[in-house]
PDB file of C-alpha atoms in Angstrom:
ATOM      1  CA  UNK F  19       0.000   0.000   0.000  1.00 90.00           C
ATOM      2  CA  UNK F  20       2.815   2.415   0.841  1.00 91.00           C
ATOM      3  CA  UNK F  21       4.514   1.783  -2.511  1.00 91.00           C
ATOM      4  CA  UNK F  22       1.263   2.225  -4.430  1.00 93.00           C
ATOM      5  CA  UNK F  23       0.612   5.477  -2.553  1.00 94.00           C
ATOM      6  CA  UNK F  24       4.058   6.820  -3.414  1.00 94.00           C
ATOM      7  CA  UNK F  25       3.673   5.776  -7.044  1.00 93.00           C
ATOM      8  CA  UNK F  26       0.169   7.196  -7.361  1.00 95.00           C
ATOM      9  CA  UNK F  27       1.156  10.563  -5.892  1.00 96.00           C
ATOM     10  CA  UNK F  28       4.175  10.662  -8.215  1.00 95.00           C
ATOM     11  CA  UNK F  29       1.933  10.033 -11.249  1.00 94.00           C
ATOM     12  CA  UNK F  30      -0.511  12.788 -10.321  1.00 96.00           C
ATOM     13  CA  UNK F  31       2.275  15.250  -9.539  1.00 97.00           C
ATOM     14  CA  UNK F  32       4.039  14.682 -12.855  1.00 96.00           C
ATOM     15  CA  UNK F  33       0.855  14.566 -14.902  1.00 95.00           C
ATOM     16  CA  UNK F  34      -0.827  17.645 -13.443  1.00 97.00           C
ATOM     17  CA  UNK F  35       2.189  19.798 -12.632  1.00 97.00           C
ATOM     18  CA  UNK F  36       1.785  19.637  -8.856  1.00 98.00           C
ATOM     19  CA  UNK F  37       3.782  19.142  -5.684  1.00 98.00           C
ATOM     20  CA  UNK F  38       2.383  17.257  -2.680  1.00 98.00           C
ATOM     21  CA  UNK F  39       3.954  17.818   0.724  1.00 98.00           C
ATOM     22  CA  UNK F  40       2.984  15.881   3.825  1.00 97.00           C
ATOM     23  CA  UNK F  41       2.545  18.213   6.782  1.00 97.00           C
ATOM     24  CA  UNK F  42       4.145  16.643   9.866  1.00 95.00           C
ATOM     25  CA  UNK F  43       2.311  16.619  13.183  1.00 93.00           C
ATOM     26  CA  UNK F  44      -0.826  18.062  11.604  1.00 96.00           C
ATOM     27  CA  UNK F  45      -4.014  18.228  13.657  1.00 95.00           C
ATOM     28  CA  UNK F  46      -6.218  15.355  12.434  1.00 97.00           C
ATOM     29  CA  UNK F  47      -9.228  13.401  13.701  1.00 97.00           C
ATOM     30  CA  UNK F  48      -7.222  10.188  14.136  1.00 97.00           C
ATOM     31  CA  UNK F  49      -3.503   9.329  14.429  1.00 96.00           C
ATOM     32  CA  UNK F  50      -3.663   7.299  11.184  1.00 96.00           C
ATOM     33  CA  UNK F  51      -4.785  10.327   9.154  1.00 97.00           C
ATOM     34  CA  UNK F  52      -2.216  12.342   7.189  1.00 97.00           C
ATOM     35  CA  UNK F  53      -2.525  15.889   5.843  1.00 98.00           C
ATOM     36  CA  UNK F  54      -0.947  17.037   2.564  1.00 98.00           C
ATOM     37  CA  UNK F  55      -0.480  20.449   0.999  1.00 98.00           C
ATOM     38  CA  UNK F  56      -1.000  20.831  -2.770  1.00 98.00           C
ATOM     39  CA  UNK F  57       1.157  23.381  -4.587  1.00 98.00           C
ATOM     40  CA  UNK F  58       1.709  24.331  -8.206  1.00 97.00           C
ATOM     41  CA  UNK F  59       5.041  22.819  -9.234  1.00 97.00           C
ATOM     42  CA  UNK F  60       6.023  25.724 -11.489  1.00 96.00           C
ATOM     43  CA  UNK F  61       5.215  28.666  -9.223  1.00 97.00           C
ATOM     44  CA  UNK F  62       5.316  27.018  -5.803  1.00 97.00           C
ATOM     45  CA  UNK F  63       1.956  28.605  -5.004  1.00 97.00           C
ATOM     46  CA  UNK F  64      -0.040  26.767  -2.339  1.00 97.00           C
ATOM     47  CA  UNK F  65      -3.367  25.664  -3.824  1.00 97.00           C
ATOM     48  CA  UNK F  66      -5.185  23.367  -1.401  1.00 98.00           C
ATOM     49  CA  UNK F  67      -4.953  20.614   1.208  1.00 98.00           C
ATOM     50  CA  UNK F  68      -6.189  17.047   1.411  1.00 98.00           C
ATOM     51  CA  UNK F  69      -6.336  14.407   4.126  1.00 98.00           C
ATOM     52  CA  UNK F  70      -5.575  10.715   3.607  1.00 98.00           C
ATOM     53  CA  UNK F  71      -7.611   8.453   5.926  1.00 98.00           C
ATOM     54  CA  UNK F  72      -6.799   4.998   4.579  1.00 96.00           C
ATOM     55  CA  UNK F  73      -7.304   2.387   7.314  1.00 96.00           C
ATOM     56  CA  UNK F  74     -10.463   0.898   8.859  1.00 95.00           C
ATOM     57  CA  UNK F  75     -11.586   1.489  12.423  1.00 95.00           C
ATOM     58  CA  UNK F  76     -14.738   1.131  14.442  1.00 95.00           C
ATOM     59  CA  UNK F  77     -17.505   3.489  13.371  1.00 94.00           C
ATOM     60  CA  UNK F  78     -15.761   4.672  10.204  1.00 95.00           C
ATOM     61  CA  UNK F  79     -17.374   4.869   6.762  1.00 92.00           C
ATOM     62  CA  UNK F  80     -16.920   1.396   5.242  1.00 91.00           C
ATOM     63  CA  UNK F  81     -16.243   2.216   1.597  1.00 89.00           C
ATOM     64  CA  UNK F  82     -13.839   4.355  -0.434  1.00 93.00           C
ATOM     65  CA  UNK F  83     -14.828   7.960  -1.109  1.00 94.00           C
ATOM     66  CA  UNK F  84     -13.655  11.549  -1.458  1.00 96.00           C
ATOM     67  CA  UNK F  85     -15.309  14.197   0.684  1.00 96.00           C
ATOM     68  CA  UNK F  86     -15.173  17.966   0.240  1.00 97.00           C
ATOM     69  CA  UNK F  87     -14.534  19.607   3.615  1.00 97.00           C
ATOM     70  CA  UNK F  88     -14.036  23.204   2.464  1.00 97.00           C
ATOM     71  CA  UNK F  89     -15.169  24.348  -0.970  1.00 96.00           C
ATOM     72  CA  UNK F  90     -13.006  26.573  -3.113  1.00 97.00           C
ATOM     73  CA  UNK F  91     -14.601  29.965  -3.810  1.00 97.00           C
ATOM     74  CA  UNK F  92     -13.765  33.621  -4.282  1.00 97.00           C
ATOM     75  CA  UNK F  93     -14.089  35.559  -1.023  1.00 97.00           C
ATOM     76  CA  UNK F  94     -15.449  39.128  -0.720  1.00 96.00           C
ATOM     77  CA  UNK F  95     -11.940  40.516  -0.188  1.00 96.00           C
ATOM     78  CA  UNK F  96     -10.801  39.044  -3.500  1.00 95.00           C
ATOM     79  CA  UNK F  97      -8.742  36.183  -2.081  1.00 96.00           C
ATOM     80  CA  UNK F  98      -9.533  32.563  -2.890  1.00 97.00           C
ATOM     81  CA  UNK F  99     -10.686  30.153  -0.188  1.00 97.00           C
ATOM     82  CA  UNK F 100      -8.350  27.178  -0.504  1.00 97.00           C
ATOM     83  CA  UNK F 101     -10.217  23.880  -0.872  1.00 98.00           C
ATOM     84  CA  UNK F 102      -9.777  21.039   1.596  1.00 98.00           C
ATOM     85  CA  UNK F 103     -10.876  17.451   0.909  1.00 98.00           C
ATOM     86  CA  UNK F 104     -10.487  14.037   2.487  1.00 98.00           C
ATOM     87  CA  UNK F 105      -9.691  10.739   0.790  1.00 97.00           C
ATOM     88  CA  UNK F 106     -11.265   7.877   2.766  1.00 97.00           C
ATOM     89  CA  UNK F 107     -10.499   4.178   2.244  1.00 95.00           C
ATOM     90  CA  UNK F 108     -10.288   0.965   4.233  1.00 95.00           C
ATOM     91  CA  UNK F 109      -7.059  -0.738   3.195  1.00 93.00           C
ATOM     92  CA  UNK F 110      -5.572  -3.396   5.434  1.00 92.00           C
ATOM     93  CA  UNK F 111      -3.508  -1.669   8.064  1.00 93.00           C
ATOM     94  CA  UNK F 112       0.120  -2.813   8.111  1.00 90.00           C
ATOM     95  CA  UNK F 113       1.676  -4.245  11.248  1.00 89.00           C
ATOM     96  CA  UNK F 114       5.242  -5.002  12.269  1.00 87.00           C
ATOM     97  CA  UNK F 115       4.865  -8.522  10.923  1.00 86.00           C
ATOM     98  CA  UNK F 116       2.444  -8.080   8.035  1.00 89.00           C
ATOM     99  CA  UNK F 117       2.386  -5.483   5.235  1.00 89.00           C
ATOM    100  CA  UNK F 118      -0.697  -3.858   3.739  1.00 91.00           C
ATOM    101  CA  UNK F 119      -1.224  -5.681   0.453  1.00 89.00           C
ATOM    102  CA  UNK F 120      -3.832  -4.303  -1.969  1.00 87.00           C
ATOM    103  CA  UNK F 121      -5.263  -5.874  -5.114  1.00 84.00           C
ATOM    104  CA  UNK F 122      -4.846  -4.467  -8.578  1.00 82.00           C
ATOM    105  CA  UNK F 123      -7.605  -5.850 -10.850  1.00 69.00           C
ATOM    106  CA  UNK F 124     -10.578  -3.975 -12.264  1.00 64.00           C
ATOM    107  CA  UNK F 125     -12.819  -2.619  -9.480  1.00 60.00           C
ATOM    108  CA  UNK F 126     -10.149  -3.653  -6.987  1.00 82.00           C
ATOM    109  CA  UNK F 127      -8.278  -1.472  -4.536  1.00 90.00           C
ATOM    110  CA  UNK F 128      -5.533   0.049  -6.715  1.00 92.00           C
ATOM    111  CA  UNK F 129      -7.992   1.155  -9.383  1.00 92.00           C
ATOM    112  CA  UNK F 130     -10.376   2.441  -6.708  1.00 93.00           C
ATOM    113  CA  UNK F 131      -7.478   4.340  -5.119  1.00 94.00           C
ATOM    114  CA  UNK F 132      -6.741   6.170  -8.389  1.00 94.00           C
ATOM    115  CA  UNK F 133     -10.455   6.778  -8.936  1.00 94.00           C
ATOM    116  CA  UNK F 134     -11.128   8.367  -5.558  1.00 95.00           C
ATOM    117  CA  UNK F 135      -7.946  10.401  -5.668  1.00 96.00           C
ATOM    118  CA  UNK F 136      -9.146  11.656  -9.031  1.00 95.00           C
ATOM    119  CA  UNK F 137     -12.132  13.116  -7.161  1.00 96.00           C
ATOM    120  CA  UNK F 138      -9.681  14.716  -4.722  1.00 97.00           C
ATOM    121  CA  UNK F 139      -7.918  16.431  -7.623  1.00 97.00           C
ATOM    122  CA  UNK F 140     -11.248  17.617  -9.034  1.00 97.00           C
ATOM    123  CA  UNK F 141     -12.222  19.054  -5.658  1.00 97.00           C
ATOM    124  CA  UNK F 142      -8.916  20.669  -4.707  1.00 98.00           C
ATOM    125  CA  UNK F 143      -7.702  22.119  -8.012  1.00 97.00           C
ATOM    126  CA  UNK F 144     -10.874  24.108  -8.644  1.00 97.00           C
ATOM    127  CA  UNK F 145     -10.744  27.804  -9.502  1.00 96.00           C
ATOM    128  CA  UNK F 146     -14.479  28.369  -9.833  1.00 96.00           C
ATOM    129  CA  UNK F 147     -15.679  31.701  -8.461  1.00 96.00           C
ATOM    130  CA  UNK F 148     -18.683  30.319  -6.571  1.00 96.00           C
ATOM    131  CA  UNK F 149     -18.771  27.285  -4.280  1.00 94.00           C
ATOM    132  CA  UNK F 150     -21.913  26.029  -6.015  1.00 95.00           C
ATOM    133  CA  UNK F 151     -19.879  25.422  -9.182  1.00 95.00           C
ATOM    134  CA  UNK F 152     -16.497  24.492  -7.717  1.00 95.00           C
ATOM    135  CA  UNK F 153     -14.752  21.149  -7.589  1.00 94.00           C
ATOM    136  CA  UNK F 154     -16.879  18.124  -8.325  1.00 93.00           C
ATOM    137  CA  UNK F 155     -20.137  20.098  -8.071  1.00 93.00           C
ATOM    138  CA  UNK F 156     -20.830  19.287 -11.688  1.00 94.00           C
ATOM    139  CA  UNK F 157     -23.774  17.746 -13.518  1.00 91.00           C
ATOM    140  CA  UNK F 158     -24.580  14.340 -12.025  1.00 87.00           C
ATOM    141  CA  UNK F 159     -23.893  12.597 -15.313  1.00 90.00           C
ATOM    142  CA  UNK F 160     -20.411  14.158 -15.574  1.00 93.00           C
ATOM    143  CA  UNK F 161     -19.154  14.055 -11.996  1.00 92.00           C
ATOM    144  CA  UNK F 162     -17.598  10.583 -12.349  1.00 93.00           C
ATOM    145  CA  UNK F 163     -15.916  11.251 -15.704  1.00 94.00           C
ATOM    146  CA  UNK F 164     -12.681  12.879 -14.415  1.00 93.00           C
ATOM    147  CA  UNK F 165     -12.070  10.150 -11.826  1.00 93.00           C
ATOM    148  CA  UNK F 166     -13.053   7.333 -14.198  1.00 93.00           C
ATOM    149  CA  UNK F 167     -10.625   8.742 -16.740  1.00 94.00           C
ATOM    150  CA  UNK F 168      -7.773   8.586 -14.250  1.00 92.00           C
ATOM    151  CA  UNK F 169      -8.384   4.874 -13.566  1.00 92.00           C
ATOM    152  CA  UNK F 170      -6.696   4.172 -16.902  1.00 92.00           C
ATOM    153  CA  UNK F 171      -3.247   4.926 -15.520  1.00 93.00           C
ATOM    154  CA  UNK F 172      -3.192   1.732 -13.442  1.00 90.00           C
ATOM    155  CA  UNK F 173      -3.391  -0.265 -16.691  1.00 90.00           C
ATOM    156  CA  UNK F 174      -0.444   1.409 -18.384  1.00 90.00           C
ATOM    157  CA  UNK F 175       2.533  -1.021 -18.355  1.00 88.00           C
ATOM    158  CA  UNK F 176       5.085   1.593 -17.256  1.00 87.00           C
ATOM    159  CA  UNK F 177       2.876   2.984 -14.496  1.00 89.00           C
ATOM    160  CA  UNK F 178       1.854  -0.479 -13.376  1.00 86.00           C
ATOM    161  CA  UNK F 179       5.498  -1.484 -13.147  1.00 86.00           C
ATOM    162  CA  UNK F 180       6.234   1.561 -10.984  1.00 87.00           C
ATOM    163  CA  UNK F 181       3.402   0.627  -8.606  1.00 87.00           C
ATOM    164  CA  UNK F 182       4.552  -2.951  -8.130  1.00 86.00           C
ATOM    165  CA  UNK F 183       7.204  -4.290  -5.814  1.00 85.00           C
ATOM    166  CA  UNK F 184       7.648  -7.182  -3.414  1.00 86.00           C
ATOM    167  CA  UNK F 185       6.970  -6.036   0.127  1.00 85.00           C
ATOM    168  CA  UNK F 186      10.385  -7.358   1.237  1.00 85.00           C
ATOM    169  CA  UNK F 187      12.249  -5.907  -1.736  1.00 88.00           C
ATOM    170  CA  UNK F 188      10.670  -3.129  -3.770  1.00 87.00           C
ATOM    171  CA  UNK F 189      13.183  -3.667  -6.556  1.00 88.00           C
ATOM    172  CA  UNK F 190      11.550  -7.019  -7.325  1.00 89.00           C
ATOM    173  CA  UNK F 191       8.829  -6.041  -9.772  1.00 87.00           C
ATOM    174  CA  UNK F 192       5.999  -8.108 -11.176  1.00 84.00           C
ATOM    175  CA  UNK F 193       7.361 -10.258 -14.011  1.00 87.00           C
ATOM    176  CA  UNK F 194       6.654  -8.927 -17.497  1.00 86.00           C
ATOM    177  CA  UNK F 195       4.680 -12.041 -18.377  1.00 90.00           C
ATOM    178  CA  UNK F 196       2.390 -11.563 -15.380  1.00 87.00           C
ATOM    179  CA  UNK F 197       1.910  -7.884 -16.164  1.00 84.00           C
ATOM    180  CA  UNK F 198       0.880  -8.765 -19.696  1.00 86.00           C
ATOM    181  CA  UNK F 199      -1.588 -11.372 -18.438  1.00 89.00           C
ATOM    182  CA  UNK F 200      -3.119  -8.888 -15.976  1.00 85.00           C
ATOM    183  CA  UNK F 201      -3.628  -6.320 -18.719  1.00 84.00           C
ATOM    184  CA  UNK F 202      -4.971  -8.965 -21.108  1.00 86.00           C
ATOM    185  CA  UNK F 203      -7.507 -10.068 -18.473  1.00 87.00           C
ATOM    186  CA  UNK F 204      -8.791  -6.541 -17.857  1.00 85.00           C
ATOM    187  CA  UNK F 205     -11.923  -7.046 -19.933  1.00 85.00           C
ATOM    188  CA  UNK F 206     -12.846 -10.444 -18.559  1.00 87.00           C
ATOM    189  CA  UNK F 207     -16.653 -10.572 -18.120  1.00 89.00           C
ATOM    190  CA  UNK F 208     -16.943  -6.990 -19.407  1.00 90.00           C
ATOM    191  CA  UNK F 209     -20.182  -7.897 -21.166  1.00 91.00           C
ATOM    192  CA  UNK F 210     -21.812  -9.043 -17.929  1.00 92.00           C
ATOM    193  CA  UNK F 211     -20.486  -6.018 -16.061  1.00 91.00           C
ATOM    194  CA  UNK F 212     -21.776  -3.591 -18.682  1.00 92.00           C
ATOM    195  CA  UNK F 213     -25.216  -5.212 -18.766  1.00 95.00           C
ATOM    196  CA  UNK F 214     -25.305  -5.093 -14.955  1.00 94.00           C
ATOM    197  CA  UNK F 215     -24.674  -1.335 -15.008  1.00 94.00           C
ATOM    198  CA  UNK F 216     -27.343  -0.883 -17.658  1.00 95.00           C
ATOM    199  CA  UNK F 217     -29.743  -2.900 -15.530  1.00 96.00           C
ATOM    200  CA  UNK F 218     -29.123  -0.681 -12.500  1.00 96.00           C
ATOM    201  CA  UNK F 219     -29.558   2.451 -14.604  1.00 95.00           C
ATOM    202  CA  UNK F 220     -32.810   1.125 -16.088  1.00 96.00           C
ATOM    203  CA  UNK F 221     -34.217   0.109 -12.701  1.00 96.00           C
ATOM    204  CA  UNK F 222     -33.354   3.534 -11.302  1.00 95.00           C
ATOM    205  CA  UNK F 223     -35.001   5.313 -14.238  1.00 94.00           C
ATOM    206  CA  UNK F 224     -38.065   3.083 -14.062  1.00 95.00           C
ATOM    207  CA  UNK F 225     -38.645   3.609 -10.336  1.00 94.00           C
ATOM    208  CA  UNK F 226     -38.327   7.384 -10.644  1.00 93.00           C
ATOM    209  CA  UNK F 227     -40.403   7.887 -13.778  1.00 91.00           C
ATOM    210  CA  UNK F 228     -43.327   5.498 -13.310  1.00 87.00           C
ATOM    211  CA  UNK F 229     -46.401   6.372 -11.310  1.00 82.00           C
ATOM    212  CA  UNK F 230     -47.447   4.213  -8.384  1.00 88.00           C
ATOM    213  CA  UNK F 231     -45.492   0.931  -8.353  1.00 90.00           C
ATOM    214  CA  UNK F 232     -47.212  -1.905  -6.542  1.00 91.00           C
ATOM    215  CA  UNK F 233     -44.304  -4.353  -6.703  1.00 95.00           C
ATOM    216  CA  UNK F 234     -40.760  -3.001  -7.009  1.00 95.00           C
ATOM    217  CA  UNK F 235     -39.351  -6.528  -7.167  1.00 96.00           C
ATOM    218  CA  UNK F 236     -41.540  -7.375 -10.171  1.00 96.00           C
ATOM    219  CA  UNK F 237     -40.192  -4.326 -12.000  1.00 96.00           C
ATOM    220  CA  UNK F 238     -36.635  -5.329 -11.170  1.00 96.00           C
ATOM    221  CA  UNK F 239     -37.264  -8.929 -12.285  1.00 96.00           C
ATOM    222  CA  UNK F 240     -38.734  -7.877 -15.626  1.00 95.00           C
ATOM    223  CA  UNK F 241     -35.821  -5.577 -16.391  1.00 96.00           C
ATOM    224  CA  UNK F 242     -33.237  -8.149 -15.311  1.00 95.00           C
ATOM    225  CA  UNK F 243     -34.754 -10.746 -17.628  1.00 94.00           C
ATOM    226  CA  UNK F 244     -34.790  -8.240 -20.495  1.00 95.00           C
ATOM    227  CA  UNK F 245     -31.386  -6.597 -20.011  1.00 96.00           C
ATOM    228  CA  UNK F 246     -29.051  -8.853 -18.033  1.00 92.00           C
ATOM    229  CA  UNK F 247     -30.545 -12.077 -19.457  1.00 89.00           C
ATOM    230  CA  UNK F 248     -29.908 -13.852 -16.142  1.00 89.00           C
ATOM    231  CA  UNK F 249     -33.079 -15.005 -14.370  1.00 91.00           C
ATOM    232  CA  UNK F 250     -33.510 -13.567 -10.896  1.00 92.00           C
ATOM    233  CA  UNK F 251     -33.486 -16.064  -8.037  1.00 93.00           C
ATOM    234  CA  UNK F 252     -36.888 -16.515  -6.379  1.00 92.00           C
ATOM    235  CA  UNK F 253     -37.540 -14.953  -3.003  1.00 94.00           C
ATOM    236  CA  UNK F 254     -34.928 -12.192  -3.275  1.00 96.00           C
ATOM    237  CA  UNK F 255     -35.342  -8.398  -3.331  1.00 96.00           C
ATOM    238  CA  UNK F 256     -32.172  -6.943  -4.917  1.00 95.00           C
ATOM    239  CA  UNK F 257     -33.564  -3.419  -4.981  1.00 95.00           C
ATOM    240  CA  UNK F 258     -33.349  -3.404  -1.159  1.00 94.00           C
ATOM    241  CA  UNK F 259     -29.538  -3.299  -1.397  1.00 92.00           C
ATOM    242  CA  UNK F 260     -29.385  -0.764  -4.247  1.00 93.00           C
ATOM    243  CA  UNK F 261     -28.201   2.183  -2.169  1.00 88.00           C
ATOM    244  CA  UNK F 262     -27.767   4.533  -5.140  1.00 88.00           C
ATOM    245  CA  UNK F 263     -31.548   4.730  -5.523  1.00 89.00           C
ATOM    246  CA  UNK F 264     -31.429   7.315  -2.749  1.00 86.00           C
ATOM    247  CA  UNK F 265     -29.692  10.546  -3.636  1.00 79.00           C
ATOM    248  CA  UNK F 266     -29.065   9.948  -7.322  1.00 78.00           C
ATOM    249  CA  UNK F 267     -32.730  10.628  -8.198  1.00 81.00           C
ATOM    250  CA  UNK F 268     -32.812   8.711 -11.518  1.00 89.00           C
ATOM    251  CA  UNK F 269     -29.199   9.682 -12.243  1.00 90.00           C
ATOM    252  CA  UNK F 270     -27.468   6.316 -11.855  1.00 92.00           C
ATOM    253  CA  UNK F 271     -27.179   6.093 -15.643  1.00 93.00           C
ATOM    254  CA  UNK F 272     -24.408   8.682 -15.230  1.00 91.00           C
ATOM    255  CA  UNK F 273     -21.854   6.007 -14.374  1.00 90.00           C
ATOM    256  CA  UNK F 274     -22.001   4.397 -17.807  1.00 91.00           C
ATOM    257  CA  UNK F 275     -22.708   7.712 -19.523  1.00 93.00           C
ATOM    258  CA  UNK F 276     -19.680   9.440 -18.009  1.00 94.00           C
ATOM    259  CA  UNK F 277     -17.456   6.405 -18.639  1.00 94.00           C
ATOM    260  CA  UNK F 278     -17.892   7.026 -22.364  1.00 95.00           C
ATOM    261  CA  UNK F 279     -16.655  10.591 -21.879  1.00 95.00           C
ATOM    262  CA  UNK F 280     -13.828   9.381 -19.609  1.00 96.00           C
ATOM    263  CA  UNK F 281     -12.472   6.986 -22.215  1.00 96.00           C
ATOM    264  CA  UNK F 282     -12.815   9.650 -24.893  1.00 97.00           C
ATOM    265  CA  UNK F 283     -10.719  12.068 -22.816  1.00 97.00           C
ATOM    266  CA  UNK F 284      -8.128   9.368 -22.160  1.00 96.00           C
ATOM    267  CA  UNK F 285      -7.770   8.832 -25.903  1.00 96.00           C
ATOM    268  CA  UNK F 286      -5.806  12.103 -26.047  1.00 96.00           C
ATOM    269  CA  UNK F 287      -3.329  10.789 -23.493  1.00 96.00           C
ATOM    270  CA  UNK F 288      -3.029   7.478 -25.351  1.00 93.00           C
ATOM    271  CA  UNK F 289      -2.157   9.373 -28.515  1.00 94.00           C
ATOM    272  CA  UNK F 290       0.146  11.986 -26.982  1.00 95.00           C
ATOM    273  CA  UNK F 291       1.604  10.194 -23.935  1.00 93.00           C
ATOM    274  CA  UNK F 292      -0.042   8.988 -20.727  1.00 93.00           C
ATOM    275  CA  UNK F 293       2.377  11.079 -18.663  1.00 93.00           C
ATOM    276  CA  UNK F 294       2.571  13.987 -21.074  1.00 95.00           C
ATOM    277  CA  UNK F 295       2.680  17.040 -18.769  1.00 95.00           C
ATOM    278  CA  UNK F 296       1.428  19.399 -21.481  1.00 96.00           C
ATOM    279  CA  UNK F 297      -1.770  17.389 -21.967  1.00 96.00           C
ATOM    280  CA  UNK F 298      -2.019  16.907 -18.208  1.00 96.00           C
ATOM    281  CA  UNK F 299      -1.798  20.653 -17.680  1.00 96.00           C
ATOM    282  CA  UNK F 300      -4.484  21.228 -20.307  1.00 96.00           C
ATOM    283  CA  UNK F 301      -6.698  18.669 -18.591  1.00 96.00           C
ATOM    284  CA  UNK F 302      -6.075  20.294 -15.209  1.00 97.00           C
ATOM    285  CA  UNK F 303      -6.867  23.818 -16.400  1.00 96.00           C
ATOM    286  CA  UNK F 304      -9.842  22.989 -18.594  1.00 96.00           C
ATOM    287  CA  UNK F 305     -11.601  20.104 -16.837  1.00 96.00           C
ATOM    288  CA  UNK F 306     -10.484  20.088 -13.196  1.00 96.00           C
ATOM    289  CA  UNK F 307     -10.193  23.807 -12.500  1.00 96.00           C
ATOM    290  CA  UNK F 308     -13.463  24.735 -14.206  1.00 95.00           C
ATOM    291  CA  UNK F 309     -15.850  22.630 -12.136  1.00 94.00           C
ATOM    292  CA  UNK F 310     -19.295  23.461 -13.523  1.00 95.00           C
ATOM    293  CA  UNK F 311     -18.629  27.167 -13.943  1.00 94.00           C
ATOM    294  CA  UNK F 312     -18.748  26.403 -17.673  1.00 94.00           C
ATOM    295  CA  UNK F 313     -20.916  23.908 -19.509  1.00 95.00           C
ATOM    296  CA  UNK F 314     -19.362  20.450 -19.156  1.00 95.00           C
ATOM    297  CA  UNK F 315     -20.177  19.455 -22.735  1.00 95.00           C
ATOM    298  CA  UNK F 316     -18.337  22.527 -24.014  1.00 96.00           C
ATOM    299  CA  UNK F 317     -15.321  21.724 -21.829  1.00 96.00           C
ATOM    300  CA  UNK F 318     -15.240  18.238 -23.355  1.00 96.00           C
ATOM    301  CA  UNK F 319     -15.348  19.615 -26.873  1.00 96.00           C
ATOM    302  CA  UNK F 320     -12.521  22.045 -26.137  1.00 97.00           C
ATOM    303  CA  UNK F 321     -10.331  19.391 -24.532  1.00 97.00           C
ATOM    304  CA  UNK F 322     -10.911  16.895 -27.340  1.00 96.00           C
ATOM    305  CA  UNK F 323     -10.862  19.443 -30.141  1.00 96.00           C
ATOM    306  CA  UNK F 324     -13.952  17.770 -31.600  1.00 96.00           C
ATOM    307  CA  UNK F 325     -17.362  16.425 -30.687  1.00 96.00           C
ATOM    308  CA  UNK F 326     -17.246  13.588 -28.104  1.00 95.00           C
ATOM    309  CA  UNK F 327     -17.967  10.085 -29.385  1.00 94.00           C
ATOM    310  CA  UNK F 328     -18.091   6.503 -28.111  1.00 94.00           C
ATOM    311  CA  UNK F 329     -15.259   5.045 -30.218  1.00 94.00           C
ATOM    312  CA  UNK F 330     -12.680   5.040 -27.409  1.00 94.00           C
ATOM    313  CA  UNK F 331     -15.168   3.484 -24.991  1.00 94.00           C
ATOM    314  CA  UNK F 332     -16.014   0.667 -27.379  1.00 93.00           C
ATOM    315  CA  UNK F 333     -12.308  -0.030 -27.926  1.00 92.00           C
ATOM    316  CA  UNK F 334     -11.689  -0.004 -24.170  1.00 91.00           C
ATOM    317  CA  UNK F 335     -14.115  -2.908 -23.686  1.00 89.00           C
ATOM    318  CA  UNK F 336     -12.689  -4.885 -26.594  1.00 87.00           C
ATOM    319  CA  UNK F 337     -15.059  -3.813 -29.372  1.00 87.00           C
ATOM    320  CA  UNK F 338     -14.325  -2.004 -32.596  1.00 75.00           C
ATOM    321  CA  UNK F 339     -15.365   1.590 -33.123  1.00 59.00           C
ATOM    322  CA  UNK F 340     -18.942   2.025 -34.226  1.00 61.00           C
ATOM    323  CA  UNK F 341     -19.231   2.360 -38.001  1.00 62.00           C
ATOM    324  CA  UNK F 342     -20.998   5.468 -39.249  1.00 56.00           C
TER     325      UNK F 342
END
């Protein structure tokens, strides 16, 4: 976990033109929590702060997330209120005898780590004038795009090599053959996963757009049979564990929707270099700093230099680009 953290922070610093500095003996809500200052690498200007709360404990939030603590905004005296956010996770805590080992695969801990820290960058690099439009206060169906885009770095061979290392000897990297197999297996079951997301989005839309629903389970069953093509087991009520029904308000479709935009944005990095600081700086200034102060669709068009499309997304899941 420590090696992945170092590697991840190094990637974000190089890519986005930043410097992260851990603040020693900072006041935090638990001894495990660390506080970092974010500065612009070129000017040295202090931009923001973020906390890293990475280990489980009694009463703590059980999943991984990024929380805005102080929103960036322009103050009446003309100064800018520096944003503060917190990255929360529940990695295994290392001991004297046992290291913290985290998994790499899709939807596993390393990818989740990059994803949530992508939210941290969105929240802390903002320059929006008003708090309502700063950071990740964007349209619901765009808010995941910047963090989903940054998941791609954990699948780049060079980055993946930098994140790997035996816990007893960091110089012992994952063998090339194993790295290639991990990357080749990335899209295993991608069809089932994509249909599952489409099922959730359809259930969410159906619940929020129909009138009175007498049997929510019957609606779920009908959609699962139609979309996922896997019959639902009798006597179960899967909608009871679908937490995103509350708060997203028919917006769960945004996960798949924004993933298309995320892969489209990443296509620029694939073409011009995944650690290309010039493209990273453009991404930082246009996408991350803007928040929703400007229309998100227009920001996409400016970053891509064209209209967004689904070609990169289809390629990312192993399909050819859609023919016109």
